[in-house]
Amino acid sequence: MARQRRRHLRKRTRRQLQGWGVVAASAGAVWVAANRAPVWPVLVAVFAAALAGGAGWRLWRAHHVAVGQDRQWRAQEEKKARELSMTQVDALSWQDFERYVADLCRRDGCTQVVVSGKSGDLGADVVGYLSDGRKLVVQCKKYAPQRSVSSDDMQKFVGTARLEHGADVALFVTTCRTFTKAAPGLALRQDIVALHRDLLGAWVKGARLETLIPLNGRGGGMTKRRSPA
């Protein structure tokens, strides 16, 4: 009974509110009709402003959608361009790949760039100096695109880049798309710059090395500049 009574009261309250709403609307309509001379220009202005605002919002929304579509298209085209360049890189032997990475370093202002070109180099496939004097040691892994860099590969480079070769900036470059789950975390903790296929593709297409270094690993190395030996 109590529940039915509460339901009945809610219905009656809604009917009363609706009735008062109709009364208020009617009173407003009567007032506007009686004062249409001064009110009419205001109503026209409000209506015109609402139309202009709606049109402006639609134009902004269309522009926003168009800009988003354009950015998506450009990103897709840039990815295609990187992959086109990376197809040429994929055709290189591992020795030629190391020499190619050395050429990229030279292009970006590195000096005294040397390629080991042999096994047993303890992870120092390419060695040189950045334009600010820091020593750069690069490990190059010429892997198939679908393969992943393992944490074992990263551990070996971590163990030699600074202890054996005195790297200020240690750079791990690979042609494959991904690292296994543990490898990127290890690289970040040990301050190793890890460039996977997409970042390498950006480097190949003209991105400067100094802009890539902060993207995947801090890559800060020593803050004090070194003089090349």
mmCIF file of C-alpha atoms in Angstrom:
data_model
loop_
_atom_site.group_PDB
_atom_site.id
_atom_site.type_symbol
_atom_site.label_atom_id
_atom_site.label_comp_id
_atom_site.label_asym_id
_atom_site.label_seq_id
_atom_site.Cartn_x
_atom_site.Cartn_y
_atom_site.Cartn_z
ATOM 1 C CA MET A 1 0.000 0.000 0.000
ATOM 2 C CA ALA A 2 2.759 2.440 0.935
ATOM 3 C CA ARG A 3 4.562 1.762 -2.350
ATOM 4 C CA GLN A 4 1.367 2.381 -4.358
ATOM 5 C CA ARG A 5 0.771 5.599 -2.433
ATOM 6 C CA ARG A 6 4.325 6.845 -3.204
ATOM 7 C CA ARG A 7 3.865 5.951 -6.880
ATOM 8 C CA HIS A 8 0.528 7.816 -6.915
ATOM 9 C CA LEU A 9 2.150 10.884 -5.329
ATOM 10 C CA ARG A 10 4.971 10.875 -7.885
ATOM 11 C CA LYS A 11 2.480 10.707 -10.764
ATOM 12 C CA ARG A 12 0.422 13.541 -9.272
ATOM 13 C CA THR A 13 3.574 15.624 -8.783
ATOM 14 C CA ARG A 14 4.616 15.082 -12.403
ATOM 15 C CA ARG A 15 1.153 16.113 -13.608
ATOM 16 C CA GLN A 16 1.298 19.227 -11.464
ATOM 17 C CA LEU A 17 4.752 20.166 -12.806
ATOM 18 C CA GLN A 18 3.574 19.602 -16.357
ATOM 19 C CA GLY A 19 0.528 21.760 -15.709
ATOM 20 C CA TRP A 20 2.614 24.564 -14.269
ATOM 21 C CA GLY A 21 4.957 24.270 -17.231
ATOM 22 C CA VAL A 22 2.037 24.708 -19.642
ATOM 23 C CA VAL A 23 0.789 27.688 -17.640
ATOM 24 C CA ALA A 24 4.268 29.287 -17.659
ATOM 25 C CA ALA A 25 4.654 28.721 -21.394
ATOM 26 C CA SER A 26 1.217 30.183 -22.073
ATOM 27 C CA ALA A 27 1.949 33.193 -19.915
ATOM 28 C CA GLY A 28 5.235 33.710 -21.731
ATOM 29 C CA ALA A 29 3.510 33.495 -25.101
ATOM 30 C CA VAL A 30 0.870 36.021 -23.989
ATOM 31 C CA TRP A 31 3.572 38.374 -22.687
ATOM 32 C CA VAL A 32 5.548 38.150 -25.940
ATOM 33 C CA ALA A 33 2.380 38.798 -27.953
ATOM 34 C CA ALA A 34 1.565 41.839 -25.832
ATOM 35 C CA ASN A 35 5.113 43.179 -26.055
ATOM 36 C CA ARG A 36 5.993 42.003 -29.522
ATOM 37 C CA ALA A 37 7.262 45.383 -30.670
ATOM 38 C CA PRO A 38 10.236 45.595 -28.256
ATOM 39 C CA VAL A 39 10.707 41.813 -27.871
ATOM 40 C CA TRP A 40 10.586 40.773 -31.505
ATOM 41 C CA PRO A 41 14.018 42.206 -32.493
ATOM 42 C CA VAL A 42 15.568 40.439 -29.487
ATOM 43 C CA LEU A 43 14.010 37.119 -30.487
ATOM 44 C CA VAL A 44 15.205 37.575 -34.062
ATOM 45 C CA ALA A 45 18.730 38.366 -32.827
ATOM 46 C CA VAL A 46 18.749 35.334 -30.532
ATOM 47 C CA PHE A 47 17.489 33.103 -33.326
ATOM 48 C CA ALA A 48 20.073 34.485 -35.764
ATOM 49 C CA ALA A 49 22.852 33.997 -33.194
ATOM 50 C CA ALA A 50 21.728 30.422 -32.641
ATOM 51 C CA LEU A 51 21.760 29.754 -36.402
ATOM 52 C CA ALA A 52 25.205 31.350 -36.755
ATOM 53 C CA GLY A 53 26.537 29.383 -33.795
ATOM 54 C CA GLY A 54 25.172 26.132 -35.179
ATOM 55 C CA ALA A 55 26.653 26.820 -38.600
ATOM 56 C CA GLY A 56 30.001 27.754 -37.046
ATOM 57 C CA TRP A 57 30.046 24.585 -34.979
ATOM 58 C CA ARG A 58 29.298 22.474 -38.049
ATOM 59 C CA LEU A 59 32.102 24.193 -39.967
ATOM 60 C CA TRP A 60 34.532 23.690 -37.072
ATOM 61 C CA ARG A 61 33.502 20.039 -36.792
ATOM 62 C CA ALA A 62 33.961 19.470 -40.526
ATOM 63 C CA HIS A 63 37.379 21.154 -40.386
ATOM 64 C CA HIS A 64 38.376 19.073 -37.364
ATOM 65 C CA VAL A 65 37.365 15.857 -39.133
ATOM 66 C CA ALA A 66 39.187 16.902 -42.315
ATOM 67 C CA VAL A 67 42.368 17.722 -40.381
ATOM 68 C CA GLY A 68 42.214 14.366 -38.595
ATOM 69 C CA GLN A 69 41.737 12.520 -41.882
ATOM 70 C CA ASP A 70 44.616 14.463 -43.430
ATOM 71 C CA ARG A 71 46.924 13.596 -40.524
ATOM 72 C CA GLN A 72 45.935 9.950 -40.751
ATOM 73 C CA TRP A 73 46.584 9.942 -44.490
ATOM 74 C CA ARG A 74 49.979 11.609 -44.045
ATOM 75 C CA ALA A 75 50.941 9.107 -41.343
ATOM 76 C CA GLN A 76 49.972 6.228 -43.619
ATOM 77 C CA GLU A 77 51.941 7.725 -46.512
ATOM 78 C CA GLU A 78 54.986 8.283 -44.299
ATOM 79 C CA LYS A 79 54.769 4.685 -43.115
ATOM 80 C CA LYS A 80 54.579 3.476 -46.722
ATOM 81 C CA ALA A 81 57.609 5.616 -47.596
ATOM 82 C CA ARG A 82 59.570 4.207 -44.653
ATOM 83 C CA GLU A 83 58.672 0.664 -45.646
ATOM 84 C CA LEU A 84 59.692 1.365 -49.229
ATOM 85 C CA SER A 85 63.094 2.532 -48.031
ATOM 86 C CA MET A 86 63.333 -0.332 -45.546
ATOM 87 C CA THR A 87 62.717 -2.815 -48.363
ATOM 88 C CA GLN A 88 65.999 -1.629 -49.832
ATOM 89 C CA VAL A 89 67.664 -1.954 -46.426
ATOM 90 C CA ASP A 90 66.274 -5.489 -46.082
ATOM 91 C CA ALA A 91 68.109 -6.425 -49.267
ATOM 92 C CA LEU A 92 71.488 -5.573 -47.703
ATOM 93 C CA SER A 93 73.776 -8.177 -46.192
ATOM 94 C CA TRP A 94 74.554 -7.795 -42.506
ATOM 95 C CA GLN A 95 77.992 -6.411 -43.407
ATOM 96 C CA ASP A 96 76.488 -3.869 -45.794
ATOM 97 C CA PHE A 97 73.881 -2.986 -43.173
ATOM 98 C CA GLU A 98 76.610 -2.095 -40.671
ATOM 99 C CA ARG A 99 78.324 0.076 -43.284
ATOM 100 C CA TYR A 100 75.001 1.708 -44.116
ATOM 101 C CA VAL A 101 74.368 2.576 -40.450
ATOM 102 C CA ALA A 102 77.887 4.045 -40.316
ATOM 103 C CA ASP A 103 77.012 6.211 -43.331
ATOM 104 C CA LEU A 104 73.875 7.433 -41.541
ATOM 105 C CA CYS A 105 76.022 8.400 -38.549
ATOM 106 C CA ARG A 106 78.414 10.322 -40.798
ATOM 107 C CA ARG A 107 75.488 12.029 -42.540
ATOM 108 C CA ASP A 108 74.325 13.332 -39.151
ATOM 109 C CA GLY A 109 77.668 14.821 -38.201
ATOM 110 C CA CYS A 110 79.429 11.957 -36.433
ATOM 111 C CA THR A 111 83.209 11.867 -36.790
ATOM 112 C CA GLN A 112 85.879 9.160 -36.715
ATOM 113 C CA VAL A 113 83.257 6.546 -37.598
ATOM 114 C CA VAL A 114 84.684 3.024 -37.796
ATOM 115 C CA VAL A 115 82.934 -0.216 -38.794
ATOM 116 C CA SER A 116 84.224 -3.454 -37.295
ATOM 117 C CA GLY A 117 82.825 -5.640 -40.064
ATOM 118 C CA LYS A 118 83.662 -8.847 -38.221
ATOM 119 C CA SER A 119 82.350 -11.197 -35.561
ATOM 120 C CA GLY A 120 83.795 -11.083 -32.060
ATOM 121 C CA ASP A 121 83.560 -7.296 -31.875
ATOM 122 C CA LEU A 122 81.822 -7.505 -28.469
ATOM 123 C CA GLY A 123 78.817 -5.593 -29.695
ATOM 124 C CA ALA A 124 80.655 -2.611 -31.180
ATOM 125 C CA ASP A 125 79.634 -2.899 -34.824
ATOM 126 C CA VAL A 126 80.032 0.846 -35.404
ATOM 127 C CA VAL A 127 82.011 3.283 -33.261
ATOM 128 C CA GLY A 128 82.293 7.046 -33.680
ATOM 129 C CA TYR A 129 81.817 10.399 -31.985
ATOM 130 C CA LEU A 130 78.730 12.589 -31.958
ATOM 131 C CA SER A 131 79.066 16.227 -32.956
ATOM 132 C CA ASP A 132 79.254 17.232 -29.269
ATOM 133 C CA GLY A 133 82.194 14.873 -28.649
ATOM 134 C CA ARG A 134 80.382 11.986 -26.937
ATOM 135 C CA LYS A 135 81.489 8.502 -27.929
ATOM 136 C CA LEU A 136 78.848 6.533 -29.819
ATOM 137 C CA VAL A 137 78.819 2.727 -29.879
ATOM 138 C CA VAL A 138 76.293 1.014 -32.152
ATOM 139 C CA GLN A 139 75.101 -2.587 -32.170
ATOM 140 C CA CYS A 140 73.481 -3.508 -35.507
ATOM 141 C CA LYS A 141 71.087 -6.459 -35.744
ATOM 142 C CA LYS A 142 70.035 -7.341 -39.289
ATOM 143 C CA TYR A 143 66.954 -9.428 -38.542
ATOM 144 C CA ALA A 144 63.864 -10.300 -40.559
ATOM 145 C CA PRO A 145 61.044 -7.764 -40.021
ATOM 146 C CA GLN A 146 58.791 -10.271 -38.235
ATOM 147 C CA ARG A 147 61.473 -11.371 -35.795
ATOM 148 C CA SER A 148 61.896 -9.877 -32.293
ATOM 149 C CA VAL A 149 65.033 -8.744 -30.495
ATOM 150 C CA SER A 150 65.448 -10.866 -27.383
ATOM 151 C CA SER A 151 66.493 -9.718 -23.942
ATOM 152 C CA ASP A 152 69.623 -11.891 -24.358
ATOM 153 C CA ASP A 153 70.695 -9.726 -27.309
ATOM 154 C CA MET A 154 70.131 -6.612 -25.247
ATOM 155 C CA GLN A 155 71.933 -8.046 -22.190
ATOM 156 C CA LYS A 156 75.051 -8.777 -24.234
ATOM 157 C CA PHE A 157 75.157 -5.213 -25.507
ATOM 158 C CA VAL A 158 74.505 -3.813 -22.036
ATOM 159 C CA GLY A 159 77.472 -5.790 -20.722
ATOM 160 C CA THR A 160 79.939 -4.487 -23.298
ATOM 161 C CA ALA A 161 78.835 -1.067 -24.563
ATOM 162 C CA ARG A 162 80.240 0.922 -21.647
ATOM 163 C CA LEU A 163 82.488 -1.494 -19.769
ATOM 164 C CA GLU A 164 84.361 -2.694 -22.851
ATOM 165 C CA HIS A 165 83.995 0.221 -25.252
ATOM 166 C CA GLY A 166 83.470 3.275 -23.018
ATOM 167 C CA ALA A 167 80.260 4.371 -24.772
ATOM 168 C CA ASP A 168 78.697 7.665 -23.783
ATOM 169 C CA VAL A 169 75.726 6.882 -26.018
ATOM 170 C CA ALA A 170 74.944 3.210 -26.676
ATOM 171 C CA LEU A 171 72.697 2.656 -29.700
ATOM 172 C CA PHE A 172 70.986 -0.648 -30.530
ATOM 173 C CA VAL A 173 69.654 -0.636 -34.118
ATOM 174 C CA THR A 174 67.572 -3.419 -35.628
ATOM 175 C CA THR A 175 65.593 -4.031 -38.814
ATOM 176 C CA CYS A 176 62.868 -5.995 -37.006
ATOM 177 C CA ARG A 177 59.667 -4.416 -35.774
ATOM 178 C CA THR A 178 59.575 -5.444 -32.135
ATOM 179 C CA PHE A 179 61.538 -6.294 -29.027
ATOM 180 C CA THR A 180 60.529 -9.057 -26.657
ATOM 181 C CA LYS A 181 58.743 -7.873 -23.523
ATOM 182 C CA ALA A 182 61.816 -7.656 -21.303
ATOM 183 C CA ALA A 183 64.212 -6.080 -23.813
ATOM 184 C CA PRO A 184 62.842 -2.491 -23.913
ATOM 185 C CA GLY A 185 62.690 -2.274 -20.116
ATOM 186 C CA LEU A 186 66.273 -3.450 -19.861
ATOM 187 C CA ALA A 187 67.342 -0.919 -22.476
ATOM 188 C CA LEU A 188 65.612 1.919 -20.635
ATOM 189 C CA ARG A 189 67.032 0.953 -17.234
ATOM 190 C CA GLN A 190 70.554 0.672 -18.645
ATOM 191 C CA ASP A 191 70.317 3.849 -20.744
ATOM 192 C CA ILE A 192 70.505 2.031 -24.081
ATOM 193 C CA VAL A 193 68.882 3.773 -27.062
ATOM 194 C CA ALA A 194 66.831 1.119 -28.879
ATOM 195 C CA LEU A 195 65.779 1.839 -32.470
ATOM 196 C CA HIS A 196 63.279 -0.668 -33.885
ATOM 197 C CA ARG A 197 62.229 -0.842 -37.535
ATOM 198 C CA ASP A 198 59.916 2.197 -37.538
ATOM 199 C CA LEU A 199 62.481 4.486 -35.924
ATOM 200 C CA LEU A 200 65.197 3.134 -38.202
ATOM 201 C CA GLY A 201 62.894 3.847 -41.140
ATOM 202 C CA ALA A 202 62.524 7.441 -39.961
ATOM 203 C CA TRP A 203 66.325 7.697 -39.697
ATOM 204 C CA VAL A 204 66.706 6.321 -43.207
ATOM 205 C CA LYS A 205 64.171 8.876 -44.511
ATOM 206 C CA GLY A 206 66.154 11.804 -43.112
ATOM 207 C CA ALA A 207 65.387 12.164 -39.388
ATOM 208 C CA ARG A 208 68.491 13.318 -37.552
ATOM 209 C CA LEU A 209 70.150 11.005 -35.057
ATOM 210 C CA GLU A 210 70.068 13.608 -32.292
ATOM 211 C CA THR A 211 66.262 13.790 -32.597
ATOM 212 C CA LEU A 212 65.877 10.006 -32.468
ATOM 213 C CA ILE A 213 68.088 9.410 -29.443
ATOM 214 C CA PRO A 214 65.511 10.675 -26.870
ATOM 215 C CA LEU A 215 62.595 8.730 -28.378
ATOM 216 C CA ASN A 216 63.380 5.245 -27.131
ATOM 217 C CA GLY A 217 65.677 5.332 -24.152
ATOM 218 C CA ARG A 218 67.159 8.424 -22.541
ATOM 219 C CA GLY A 219 70.449 8.230 -24.453
ATOM 220 C CA GLY A 220 71.942 11.001 -22.382
ATOM 221 C CA GLY A 221 75.276 9.394 -21.673
ATOM 222 C CA MET A 222 77.842 11.662 -20.092
ATOM 223 C CA THR A 223 76.889 15.307 -19.789
ATOM 224 C CA LYS A 224 80.518 16.352 -19.960
ATOM 225 C CA ARG A 225 81.827 16.609 -23.481
ATOM 226 C CA ARG A 226 84.714 14.401 -24.414
ATOM 227 C CA SER A 227 87.448 15.262 -26.825
ATOM 228 C CA PRO A 228 87.876 12.621 -29.534
ATOM 229 C CA ALA A 229 91.005 10.610 -28.964
#
